[in-house]
PDB file of C-alpha atoms in Angstrom:
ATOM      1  CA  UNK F1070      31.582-123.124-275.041  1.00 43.00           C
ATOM      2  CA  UNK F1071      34.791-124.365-275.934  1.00 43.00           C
ATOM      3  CA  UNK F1072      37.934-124.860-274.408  1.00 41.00           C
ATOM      4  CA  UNK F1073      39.738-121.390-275.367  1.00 41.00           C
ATOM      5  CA  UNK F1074      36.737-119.794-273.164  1.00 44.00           C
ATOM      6  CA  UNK F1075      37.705-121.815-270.189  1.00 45.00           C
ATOM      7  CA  UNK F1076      41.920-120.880-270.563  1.00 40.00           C
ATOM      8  CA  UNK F1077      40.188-117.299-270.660  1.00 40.00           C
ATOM      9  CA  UNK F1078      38.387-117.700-267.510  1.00 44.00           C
ATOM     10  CA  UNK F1079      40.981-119.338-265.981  1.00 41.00           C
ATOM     11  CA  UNK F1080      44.172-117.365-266.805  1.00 39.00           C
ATOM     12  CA  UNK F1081      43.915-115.205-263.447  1.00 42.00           C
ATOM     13  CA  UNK F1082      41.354-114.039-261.146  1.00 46.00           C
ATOM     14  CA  UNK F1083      42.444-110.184-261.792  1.00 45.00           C
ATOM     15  CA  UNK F1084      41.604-107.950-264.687  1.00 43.00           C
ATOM     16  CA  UNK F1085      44.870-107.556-266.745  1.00 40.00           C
ATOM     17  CA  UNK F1086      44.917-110.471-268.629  1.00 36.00           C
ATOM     18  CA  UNK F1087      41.898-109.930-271.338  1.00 42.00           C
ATOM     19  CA  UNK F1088      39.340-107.041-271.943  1.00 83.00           C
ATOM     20  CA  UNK F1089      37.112-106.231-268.649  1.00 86.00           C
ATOM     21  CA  UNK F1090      34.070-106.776-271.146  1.00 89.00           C
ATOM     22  CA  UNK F1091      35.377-110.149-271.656  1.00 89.00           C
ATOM     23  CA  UNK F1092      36.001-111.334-268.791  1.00 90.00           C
ATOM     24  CA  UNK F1093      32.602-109.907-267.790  1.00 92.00           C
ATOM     25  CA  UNK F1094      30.899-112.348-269.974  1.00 92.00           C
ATOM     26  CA  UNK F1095      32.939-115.448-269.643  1.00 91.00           C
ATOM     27  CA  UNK F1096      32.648-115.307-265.295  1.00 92.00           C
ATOM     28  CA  UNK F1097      28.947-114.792-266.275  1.00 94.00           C
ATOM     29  CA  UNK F1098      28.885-117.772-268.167  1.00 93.00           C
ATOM     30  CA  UNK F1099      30.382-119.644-265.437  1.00 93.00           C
ATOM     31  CA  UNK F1100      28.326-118.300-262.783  1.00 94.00           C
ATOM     32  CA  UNK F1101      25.379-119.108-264.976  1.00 94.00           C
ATOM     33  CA  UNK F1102      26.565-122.168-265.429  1.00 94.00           C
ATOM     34  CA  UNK F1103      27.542-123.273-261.535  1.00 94.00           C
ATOM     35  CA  UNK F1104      23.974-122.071-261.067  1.00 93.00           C
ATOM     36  CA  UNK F1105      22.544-124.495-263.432  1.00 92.00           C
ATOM     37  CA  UNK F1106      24.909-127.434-262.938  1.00 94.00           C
ATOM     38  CA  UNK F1107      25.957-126.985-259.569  1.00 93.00           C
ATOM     39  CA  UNK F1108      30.156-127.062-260.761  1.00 93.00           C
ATOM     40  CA  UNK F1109      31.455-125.706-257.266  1.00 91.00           C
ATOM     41  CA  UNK F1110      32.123-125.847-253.938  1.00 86.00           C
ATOM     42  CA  UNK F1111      30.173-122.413-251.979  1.00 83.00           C
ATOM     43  CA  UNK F1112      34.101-120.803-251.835  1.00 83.00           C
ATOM     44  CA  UNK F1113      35.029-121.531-255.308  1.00 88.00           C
ATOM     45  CA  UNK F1114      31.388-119.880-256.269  1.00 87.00           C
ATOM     46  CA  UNK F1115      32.048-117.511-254.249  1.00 84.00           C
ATOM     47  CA  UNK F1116      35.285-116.178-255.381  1.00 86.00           C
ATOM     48  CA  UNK F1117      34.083-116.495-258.885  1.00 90.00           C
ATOM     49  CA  UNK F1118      30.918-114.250-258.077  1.00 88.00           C
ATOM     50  CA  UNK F1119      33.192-111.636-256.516  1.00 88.00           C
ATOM     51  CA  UNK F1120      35.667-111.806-259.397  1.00 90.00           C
ATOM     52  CA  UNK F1121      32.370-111.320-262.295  1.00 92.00           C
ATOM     53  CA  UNK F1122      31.506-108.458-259.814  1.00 91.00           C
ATOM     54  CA  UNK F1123      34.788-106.560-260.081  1.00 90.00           C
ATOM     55  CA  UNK F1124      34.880-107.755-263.813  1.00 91.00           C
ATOM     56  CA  UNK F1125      31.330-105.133-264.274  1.00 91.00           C
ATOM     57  CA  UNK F1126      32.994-102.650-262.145  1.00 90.00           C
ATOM     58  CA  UNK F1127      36.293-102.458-264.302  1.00 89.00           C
ATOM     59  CA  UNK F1128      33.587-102.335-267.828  1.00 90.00           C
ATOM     60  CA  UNK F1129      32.311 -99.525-266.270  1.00 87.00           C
ATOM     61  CA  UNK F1130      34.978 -97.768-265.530  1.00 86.00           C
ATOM     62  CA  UNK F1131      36.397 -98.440-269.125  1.00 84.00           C
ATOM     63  CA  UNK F1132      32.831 -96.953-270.397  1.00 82.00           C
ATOM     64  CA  UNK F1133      30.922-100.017-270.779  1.00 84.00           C
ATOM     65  CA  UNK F1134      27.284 -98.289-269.956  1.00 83.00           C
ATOM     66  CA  UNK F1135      24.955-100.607-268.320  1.00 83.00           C
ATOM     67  CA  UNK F1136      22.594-101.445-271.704  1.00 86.00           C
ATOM     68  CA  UNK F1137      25.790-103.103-273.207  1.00 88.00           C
ATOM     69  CA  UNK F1138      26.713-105.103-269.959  1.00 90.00           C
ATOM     70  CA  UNK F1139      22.894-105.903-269.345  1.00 91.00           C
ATOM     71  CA  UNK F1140      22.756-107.274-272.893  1.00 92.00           C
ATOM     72  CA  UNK F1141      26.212-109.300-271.793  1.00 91.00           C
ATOM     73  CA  UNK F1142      24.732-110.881-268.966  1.00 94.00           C
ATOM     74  CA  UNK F1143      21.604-112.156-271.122  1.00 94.00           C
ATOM     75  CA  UNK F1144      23.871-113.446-274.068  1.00 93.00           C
ATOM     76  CA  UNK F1145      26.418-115.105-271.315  1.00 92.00           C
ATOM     77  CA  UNK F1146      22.776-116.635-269.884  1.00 93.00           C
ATOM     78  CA  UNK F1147      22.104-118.241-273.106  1.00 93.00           C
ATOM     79  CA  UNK F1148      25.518-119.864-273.565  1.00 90.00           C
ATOM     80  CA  UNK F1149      25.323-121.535-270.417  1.00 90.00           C
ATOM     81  CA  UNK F1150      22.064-122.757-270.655  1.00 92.00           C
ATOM     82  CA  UNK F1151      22.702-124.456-274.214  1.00 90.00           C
ATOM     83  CA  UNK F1152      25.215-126.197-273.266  1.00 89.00           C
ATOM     84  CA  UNK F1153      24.555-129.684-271.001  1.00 92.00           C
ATOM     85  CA  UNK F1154      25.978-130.338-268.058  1.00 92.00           C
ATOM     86  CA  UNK F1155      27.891-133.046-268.848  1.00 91.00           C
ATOM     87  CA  UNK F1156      29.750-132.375-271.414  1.00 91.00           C
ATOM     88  CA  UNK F1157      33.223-131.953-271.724  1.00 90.00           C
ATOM     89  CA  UNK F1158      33.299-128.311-272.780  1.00 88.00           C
ATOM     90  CA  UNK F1159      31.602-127.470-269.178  1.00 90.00           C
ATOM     91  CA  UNK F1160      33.796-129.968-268.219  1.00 91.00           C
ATOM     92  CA  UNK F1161      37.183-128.615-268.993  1.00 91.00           C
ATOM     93  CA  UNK F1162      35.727-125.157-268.407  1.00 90.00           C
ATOM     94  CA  UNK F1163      34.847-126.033-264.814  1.00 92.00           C
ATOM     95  CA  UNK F1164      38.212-127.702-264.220  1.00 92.00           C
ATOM     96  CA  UNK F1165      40.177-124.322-265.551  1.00 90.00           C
ATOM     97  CA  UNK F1166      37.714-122.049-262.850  1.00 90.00           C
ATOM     98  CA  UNK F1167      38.699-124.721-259.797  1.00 91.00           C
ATOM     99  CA  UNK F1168      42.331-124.275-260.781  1.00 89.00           C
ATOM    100  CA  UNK F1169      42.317-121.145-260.872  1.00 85.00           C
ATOM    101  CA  UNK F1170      39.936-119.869-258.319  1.00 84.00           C
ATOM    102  CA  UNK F1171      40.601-121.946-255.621  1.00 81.00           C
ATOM    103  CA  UNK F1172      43.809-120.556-254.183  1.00 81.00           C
ATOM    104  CA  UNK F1173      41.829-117.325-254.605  1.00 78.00           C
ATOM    105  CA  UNK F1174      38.843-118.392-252.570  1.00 77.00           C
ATOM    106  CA  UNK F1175      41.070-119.397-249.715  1.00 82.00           C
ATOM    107  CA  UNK F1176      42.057-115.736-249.162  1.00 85.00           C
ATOM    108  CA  UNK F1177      40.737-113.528-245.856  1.00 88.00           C
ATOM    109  CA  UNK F1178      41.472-110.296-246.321  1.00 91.00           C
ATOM    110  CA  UNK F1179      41.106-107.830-250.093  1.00 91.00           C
ATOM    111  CA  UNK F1180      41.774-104.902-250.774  1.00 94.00           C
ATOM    112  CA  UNK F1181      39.487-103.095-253.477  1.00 94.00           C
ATOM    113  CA  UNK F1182      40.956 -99.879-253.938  1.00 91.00           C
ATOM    114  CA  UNK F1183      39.119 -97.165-255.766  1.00 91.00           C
ATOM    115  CA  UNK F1184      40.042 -93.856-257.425  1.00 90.00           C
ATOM    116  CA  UNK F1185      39.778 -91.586-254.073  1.00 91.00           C
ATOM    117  CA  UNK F1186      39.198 -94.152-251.609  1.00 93.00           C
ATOM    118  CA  UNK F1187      39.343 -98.004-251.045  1.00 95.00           C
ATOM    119  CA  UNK F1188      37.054-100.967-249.681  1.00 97.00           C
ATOM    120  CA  UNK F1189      38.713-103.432-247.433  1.00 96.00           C
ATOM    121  CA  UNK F1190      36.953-106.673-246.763  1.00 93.00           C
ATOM    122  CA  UNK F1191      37.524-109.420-244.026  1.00 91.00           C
ATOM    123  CA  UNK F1192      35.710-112.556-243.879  1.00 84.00           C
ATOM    124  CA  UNK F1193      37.996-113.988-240.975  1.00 82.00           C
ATOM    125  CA  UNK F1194      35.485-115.382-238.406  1.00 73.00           C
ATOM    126  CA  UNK F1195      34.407-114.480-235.027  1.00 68.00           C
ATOM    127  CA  UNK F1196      33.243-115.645-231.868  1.00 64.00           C
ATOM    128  CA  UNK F1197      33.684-112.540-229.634  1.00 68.00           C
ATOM    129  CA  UNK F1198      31.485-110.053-231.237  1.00 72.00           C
ATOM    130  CA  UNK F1199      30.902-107.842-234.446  1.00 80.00           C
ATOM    131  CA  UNK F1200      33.566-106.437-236.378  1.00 88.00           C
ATOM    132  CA  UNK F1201      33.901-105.019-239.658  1.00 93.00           C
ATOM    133  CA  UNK F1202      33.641-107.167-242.654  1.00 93.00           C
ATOM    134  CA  UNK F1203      33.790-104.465-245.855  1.00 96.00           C
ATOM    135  CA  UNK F1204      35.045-100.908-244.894  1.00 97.00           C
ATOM    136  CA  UNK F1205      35.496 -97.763-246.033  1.00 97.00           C
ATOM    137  CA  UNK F1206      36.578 -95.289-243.743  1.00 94.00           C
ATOM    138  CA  UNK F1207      37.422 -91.282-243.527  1.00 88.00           C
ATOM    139  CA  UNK F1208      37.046 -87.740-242.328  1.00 88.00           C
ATOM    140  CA  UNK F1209      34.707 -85.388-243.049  1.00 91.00           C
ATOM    141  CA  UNK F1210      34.200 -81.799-242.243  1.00 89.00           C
ATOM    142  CA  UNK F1211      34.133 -81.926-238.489  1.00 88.00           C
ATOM    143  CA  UNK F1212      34.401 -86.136-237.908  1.00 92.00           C
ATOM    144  CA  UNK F1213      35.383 -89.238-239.061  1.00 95.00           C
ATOM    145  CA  UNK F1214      33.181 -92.256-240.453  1.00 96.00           C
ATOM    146  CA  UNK F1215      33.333 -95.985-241.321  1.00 96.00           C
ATOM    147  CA  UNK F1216      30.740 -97.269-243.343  1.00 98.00           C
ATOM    148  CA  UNK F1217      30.105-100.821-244.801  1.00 97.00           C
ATOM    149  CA  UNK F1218      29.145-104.112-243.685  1.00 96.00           C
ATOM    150  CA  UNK F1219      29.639-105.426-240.344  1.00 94.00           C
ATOM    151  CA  UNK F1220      28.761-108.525-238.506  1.00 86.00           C
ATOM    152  CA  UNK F1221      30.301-112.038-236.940  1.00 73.00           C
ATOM    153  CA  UNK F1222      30.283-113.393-240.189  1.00 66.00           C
ATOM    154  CA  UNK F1223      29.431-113.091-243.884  1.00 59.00           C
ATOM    155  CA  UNK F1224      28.046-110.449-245.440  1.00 61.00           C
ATOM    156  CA  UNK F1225      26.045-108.576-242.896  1.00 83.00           C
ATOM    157  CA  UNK F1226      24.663-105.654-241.710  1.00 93.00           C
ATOM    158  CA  UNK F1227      25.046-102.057-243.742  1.00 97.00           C
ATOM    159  CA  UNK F1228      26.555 -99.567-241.087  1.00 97.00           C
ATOM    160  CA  UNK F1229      27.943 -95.892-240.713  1.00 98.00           C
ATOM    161  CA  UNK F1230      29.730 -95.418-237.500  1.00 97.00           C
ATOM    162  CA  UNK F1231      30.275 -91.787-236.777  1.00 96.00           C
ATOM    163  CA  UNK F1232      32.153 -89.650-234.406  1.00 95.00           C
ATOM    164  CA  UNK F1233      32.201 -85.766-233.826  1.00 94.00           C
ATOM    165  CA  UNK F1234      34.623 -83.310-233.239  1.00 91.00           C
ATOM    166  CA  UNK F1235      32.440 -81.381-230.652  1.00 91.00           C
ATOM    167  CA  UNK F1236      30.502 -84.385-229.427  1.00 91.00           C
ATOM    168  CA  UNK F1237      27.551 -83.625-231.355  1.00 91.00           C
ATOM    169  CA  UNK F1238      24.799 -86.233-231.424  1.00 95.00           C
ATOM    170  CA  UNK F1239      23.153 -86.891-234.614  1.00 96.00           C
ATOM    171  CA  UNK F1240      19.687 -88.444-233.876  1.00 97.00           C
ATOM    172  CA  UNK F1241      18.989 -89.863-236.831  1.00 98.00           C
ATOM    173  CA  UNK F1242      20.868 -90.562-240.409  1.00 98.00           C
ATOM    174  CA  UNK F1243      20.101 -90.931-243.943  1.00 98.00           C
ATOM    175  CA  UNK F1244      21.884 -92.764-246.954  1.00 98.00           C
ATOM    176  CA  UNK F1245      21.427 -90.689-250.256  1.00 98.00           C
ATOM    177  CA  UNK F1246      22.258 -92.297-253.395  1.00 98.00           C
ATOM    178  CA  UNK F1247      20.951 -92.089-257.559  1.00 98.00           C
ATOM    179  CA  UNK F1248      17.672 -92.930-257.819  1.00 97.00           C
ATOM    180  CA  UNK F1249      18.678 -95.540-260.914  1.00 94.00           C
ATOM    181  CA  UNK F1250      14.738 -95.223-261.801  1.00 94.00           C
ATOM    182  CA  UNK F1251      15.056 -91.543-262.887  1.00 95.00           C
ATOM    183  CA  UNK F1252      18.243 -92.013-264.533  1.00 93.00           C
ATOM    184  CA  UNK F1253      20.105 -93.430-267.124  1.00 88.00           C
ATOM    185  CA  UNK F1254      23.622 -93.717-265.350  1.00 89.00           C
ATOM    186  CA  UNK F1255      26.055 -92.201-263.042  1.00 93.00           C
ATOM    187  CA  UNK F1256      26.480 -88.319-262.550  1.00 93.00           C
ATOM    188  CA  UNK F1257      29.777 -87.459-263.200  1.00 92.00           C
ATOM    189  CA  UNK F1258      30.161 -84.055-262.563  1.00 92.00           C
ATOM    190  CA  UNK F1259      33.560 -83.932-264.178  1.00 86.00           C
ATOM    191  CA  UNK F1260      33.933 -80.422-265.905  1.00 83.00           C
ATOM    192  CA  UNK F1261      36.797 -80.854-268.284  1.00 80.00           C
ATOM    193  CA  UNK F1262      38.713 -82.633-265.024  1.00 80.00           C
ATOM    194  CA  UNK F1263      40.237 -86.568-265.362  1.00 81.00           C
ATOM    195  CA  UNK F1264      37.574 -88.808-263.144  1.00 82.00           C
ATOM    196  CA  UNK F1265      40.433 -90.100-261.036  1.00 78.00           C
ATOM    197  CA  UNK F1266      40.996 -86.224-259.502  1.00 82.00           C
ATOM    198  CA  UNK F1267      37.291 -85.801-258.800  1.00 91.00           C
ATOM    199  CA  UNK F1268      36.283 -84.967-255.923  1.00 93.00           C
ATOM    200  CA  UNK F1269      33.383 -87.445-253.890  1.00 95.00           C
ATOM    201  CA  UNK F1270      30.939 -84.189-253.741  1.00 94.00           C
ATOM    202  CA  UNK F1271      30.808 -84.274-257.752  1.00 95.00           C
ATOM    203  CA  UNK F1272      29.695 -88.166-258.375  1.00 96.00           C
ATOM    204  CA  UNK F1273      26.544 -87.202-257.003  1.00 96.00           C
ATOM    205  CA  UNK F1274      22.989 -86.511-259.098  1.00 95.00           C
ATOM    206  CA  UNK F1275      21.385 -83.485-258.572  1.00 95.00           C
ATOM    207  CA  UNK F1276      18.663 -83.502-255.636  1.00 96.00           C
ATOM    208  CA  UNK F1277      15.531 -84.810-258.114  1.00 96.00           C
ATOM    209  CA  UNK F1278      17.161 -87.556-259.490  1.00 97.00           C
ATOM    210  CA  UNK F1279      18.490 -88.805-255.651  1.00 97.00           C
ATOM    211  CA  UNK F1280      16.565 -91.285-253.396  1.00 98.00           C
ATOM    212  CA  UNK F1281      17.344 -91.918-249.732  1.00 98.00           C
ATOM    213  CA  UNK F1282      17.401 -94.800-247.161  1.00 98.00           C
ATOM    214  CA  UNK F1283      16.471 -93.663-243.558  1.00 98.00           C
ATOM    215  CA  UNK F1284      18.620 -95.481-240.605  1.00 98.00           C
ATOM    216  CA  UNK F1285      16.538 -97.916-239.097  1.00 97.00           C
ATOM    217  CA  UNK F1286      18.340 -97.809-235.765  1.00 96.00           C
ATOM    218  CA  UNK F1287      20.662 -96.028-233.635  1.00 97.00           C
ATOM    219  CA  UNK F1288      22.778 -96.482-231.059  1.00 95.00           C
ATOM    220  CA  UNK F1289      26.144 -95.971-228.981  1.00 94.00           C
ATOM    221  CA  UNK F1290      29.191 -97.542-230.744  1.00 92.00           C
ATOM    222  CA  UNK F1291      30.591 -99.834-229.332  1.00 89.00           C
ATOM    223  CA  UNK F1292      34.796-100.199-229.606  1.00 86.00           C
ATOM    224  CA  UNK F1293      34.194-103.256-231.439  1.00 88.00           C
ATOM    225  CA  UNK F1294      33.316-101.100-234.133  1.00 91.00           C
ATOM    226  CA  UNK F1295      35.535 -97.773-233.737  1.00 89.00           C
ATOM    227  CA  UNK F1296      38.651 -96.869-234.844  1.00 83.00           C
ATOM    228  CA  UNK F1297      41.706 -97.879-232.319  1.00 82.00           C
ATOM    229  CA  UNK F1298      42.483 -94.382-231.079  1.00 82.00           C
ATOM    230  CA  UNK F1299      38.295 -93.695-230.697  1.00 85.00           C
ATOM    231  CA  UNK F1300      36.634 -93.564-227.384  1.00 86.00           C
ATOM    232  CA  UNK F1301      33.230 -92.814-228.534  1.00 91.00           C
ATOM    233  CA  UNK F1302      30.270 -92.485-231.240  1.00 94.00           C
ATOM    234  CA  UNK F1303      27.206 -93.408-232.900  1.00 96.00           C
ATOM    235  CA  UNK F1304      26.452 -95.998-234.898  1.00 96.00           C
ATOM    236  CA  UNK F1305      23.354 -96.531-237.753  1.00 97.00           C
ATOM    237  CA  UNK F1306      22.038 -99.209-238.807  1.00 97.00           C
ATOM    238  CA  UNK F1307      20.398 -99.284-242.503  1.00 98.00           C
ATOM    239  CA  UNK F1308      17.658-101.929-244.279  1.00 97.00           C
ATOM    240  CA  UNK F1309      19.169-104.809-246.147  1.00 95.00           C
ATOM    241  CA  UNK F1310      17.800-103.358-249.281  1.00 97.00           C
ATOM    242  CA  UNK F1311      19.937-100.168-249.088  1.00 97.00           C
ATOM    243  CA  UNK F1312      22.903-102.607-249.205  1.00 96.00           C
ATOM    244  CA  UNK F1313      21.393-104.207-252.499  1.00 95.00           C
ATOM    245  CA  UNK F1314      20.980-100.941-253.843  1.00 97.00           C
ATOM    246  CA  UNK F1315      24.085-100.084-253.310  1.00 97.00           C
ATOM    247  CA  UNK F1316      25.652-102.964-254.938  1.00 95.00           C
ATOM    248  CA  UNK F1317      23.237-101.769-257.610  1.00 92.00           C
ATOM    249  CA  UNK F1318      25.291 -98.716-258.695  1.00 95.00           C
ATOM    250  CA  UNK F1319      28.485 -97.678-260.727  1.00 94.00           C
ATOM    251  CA  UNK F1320      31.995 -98.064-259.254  1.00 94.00           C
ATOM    252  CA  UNK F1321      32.684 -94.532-260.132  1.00 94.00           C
ATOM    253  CA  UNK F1322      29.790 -92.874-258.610  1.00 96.00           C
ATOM    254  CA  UNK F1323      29.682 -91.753-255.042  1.00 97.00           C
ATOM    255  CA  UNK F1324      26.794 -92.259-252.235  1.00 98.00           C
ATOM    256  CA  UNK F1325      25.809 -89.841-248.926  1.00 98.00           C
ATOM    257  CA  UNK F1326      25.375 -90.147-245.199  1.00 98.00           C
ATOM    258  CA  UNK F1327      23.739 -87.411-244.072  1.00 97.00           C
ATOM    259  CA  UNK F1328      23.873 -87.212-240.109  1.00 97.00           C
ATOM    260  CA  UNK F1329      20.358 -84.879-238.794  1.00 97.00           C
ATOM    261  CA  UNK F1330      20.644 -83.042-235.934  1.00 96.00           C
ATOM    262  CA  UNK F1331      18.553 -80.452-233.751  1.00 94.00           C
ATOM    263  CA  UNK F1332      17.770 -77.412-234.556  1.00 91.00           C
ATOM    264  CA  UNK F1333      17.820 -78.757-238.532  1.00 90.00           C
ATOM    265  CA  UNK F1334      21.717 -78.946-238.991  1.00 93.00           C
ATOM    266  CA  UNK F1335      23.192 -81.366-241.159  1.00 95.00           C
ATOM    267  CA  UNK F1336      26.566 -82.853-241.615  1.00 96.00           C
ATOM    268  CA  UNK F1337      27.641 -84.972-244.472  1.00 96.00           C
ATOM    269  CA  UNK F1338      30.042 -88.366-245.343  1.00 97.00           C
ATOM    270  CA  UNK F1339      30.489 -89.260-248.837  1.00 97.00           C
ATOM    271  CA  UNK F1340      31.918 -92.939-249.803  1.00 97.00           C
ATOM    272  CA  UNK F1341      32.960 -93.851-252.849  1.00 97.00           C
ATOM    273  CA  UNK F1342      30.978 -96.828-254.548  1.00 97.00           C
ATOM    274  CA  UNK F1343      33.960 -98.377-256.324  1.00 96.00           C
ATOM    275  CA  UNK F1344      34.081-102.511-255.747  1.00 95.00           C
ATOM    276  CA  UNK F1345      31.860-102.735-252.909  1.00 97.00           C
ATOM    277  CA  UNK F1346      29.886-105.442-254.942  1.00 94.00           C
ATOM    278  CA  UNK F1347      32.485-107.211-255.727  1.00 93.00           C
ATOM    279  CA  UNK F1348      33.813-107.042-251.633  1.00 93.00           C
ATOM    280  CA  UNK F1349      30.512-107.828-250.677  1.00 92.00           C
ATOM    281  CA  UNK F1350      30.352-111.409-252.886  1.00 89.00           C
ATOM    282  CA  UNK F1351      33.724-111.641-251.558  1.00 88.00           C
ATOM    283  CA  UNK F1352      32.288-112.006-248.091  1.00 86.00           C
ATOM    284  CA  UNK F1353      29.559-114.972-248.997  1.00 77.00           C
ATOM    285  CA  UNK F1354      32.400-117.572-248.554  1.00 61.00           C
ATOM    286  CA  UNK F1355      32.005-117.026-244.877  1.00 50.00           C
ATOM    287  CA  UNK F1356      28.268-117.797-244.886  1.00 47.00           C
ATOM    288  CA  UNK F1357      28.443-120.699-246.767  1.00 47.00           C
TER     289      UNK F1357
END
């Protein structure tokens, strides 16, 4: 690892600056590094775990297909680990990251916009009582719904928080997504159509290739948790392993909340995967 890695690294925590595959690799050497050496404070790792997180989703959205960035990760691996702690090339590299990372891991708020919708993540903290931490929010045919991560602090708790039109009251929910062990990558369902203009409904797999976290509680929202101008609705609480999942899958594909209620009607909320890995390493800072 020599010094023109580390100006690499360090030339800004965006994208523009150098291919997304490249900048990939050289936060994954850092991370792997960190890990080994122990190189940074928890917000400086942090920031630099969130930035290698958006630095896969922009691959894939350039076409990198997971094989290639898989292969990435294991080559970025072995750089770090050949090269001792204390030398100077980890050194100067580390020095680069802090400089340029630190400012950076001193933010609150991010936005993480995607091609229909955004994530926005907060990792202010609190004393008085949940609120949302990573967020996605929108309407749907007959409601509105936020989903994401809520919690005092940190990355916490995967959520959709639902209200009706009619008042309808969904007793339970589920959160569809592409089974990634019967499939290869995302389903695009573009049809001669640019991916930015497709539509949520089309980044989904066909039924036999989708898998499915059930809600694992229910209850009233409270206003913590609803939108300003909201009075009432129903919140859902999913396993932690749904969230891992999720921060499993490509930025361009889309995932489902499917609200059940009686008499075997069904209303669904799509949300757009986009950076929500990235927003949720974002978030660690706070737990740290």
């Amino acid at each position: 690892m020599g010094t023109s890695l580390a100006v690499a690294i360090a030339a800004t925590p965006g994208l523009a600056c150098a291919g997304s595959v490249d900048l990939f690799y050289e936060r994954t050497v850092m991370t792997a590094a960190d890990a080994r050496c122990g190189l940074f404070t928890g917000p400086v790792g942090s920031a630099l775990a969130a930035a290698q997180a958006q630095a896969r989703g922009a691959a894939l959205r350039a076409g990198a297909d997971r094989a290639t960035l898989n292969a990435v990760a294991r080559r970025a691996a072995q750089k770090a680990e050949a090269v001792p702690c204390d030398s100077a090339d980890i050194d100067a590299a580390a020095s680069r990251v802090r400089t340029a990372f630190e400012g950076y891991a001193k933010l609150i708020k991010m936005d993480y916009p995607g091609d229909v919708s955004a994530w926005r993540a907060d990792r202010s903290s609190s004393s008085t009582g949940a609120r949302w931490r990573l967020i996605q929010d929108g309407g749907f045919d007959g409601g509105r719904m936020a989903f994401g991560l809520a919690g005092r602090a940190g990355a916490n708790r995967l959520m959709a928080v639902a209200t009706f039109t009619d008042g309808g009251e969904p007793y339970a929910a589920r959160l569809v997504l592409r089974n990634v062990d019967l499939t290869l990558g995302p389903y695009l369902d573009t049809r001669g159509e640019s991916l930015d203009r497709l539509p949520l409904t089309r980044r989904l797999p066909p039924v036999s290739a989708q898998t499915a976290y059930s809600a694992e509680a229910r209850s009233r929202a409270g206003l913590d948790l609803l939108p300003k101008d909201v009075k009432t609705g129903w919140a859902f609480r999913f396993p932690a392993e749904a969230a891992r999942a999720l921060s499993g899958l490509d930025p361009r594909e889309a995932v489902m909340v499917e609200f059940l209620f009686a008499g075997d009607t069904t209303r669904r909320a799509y949300v757009e995967v986009g950076d929500f890995a990235a927003g949720r390493a974002f978030l660690q800072t706070a737990s740290r």
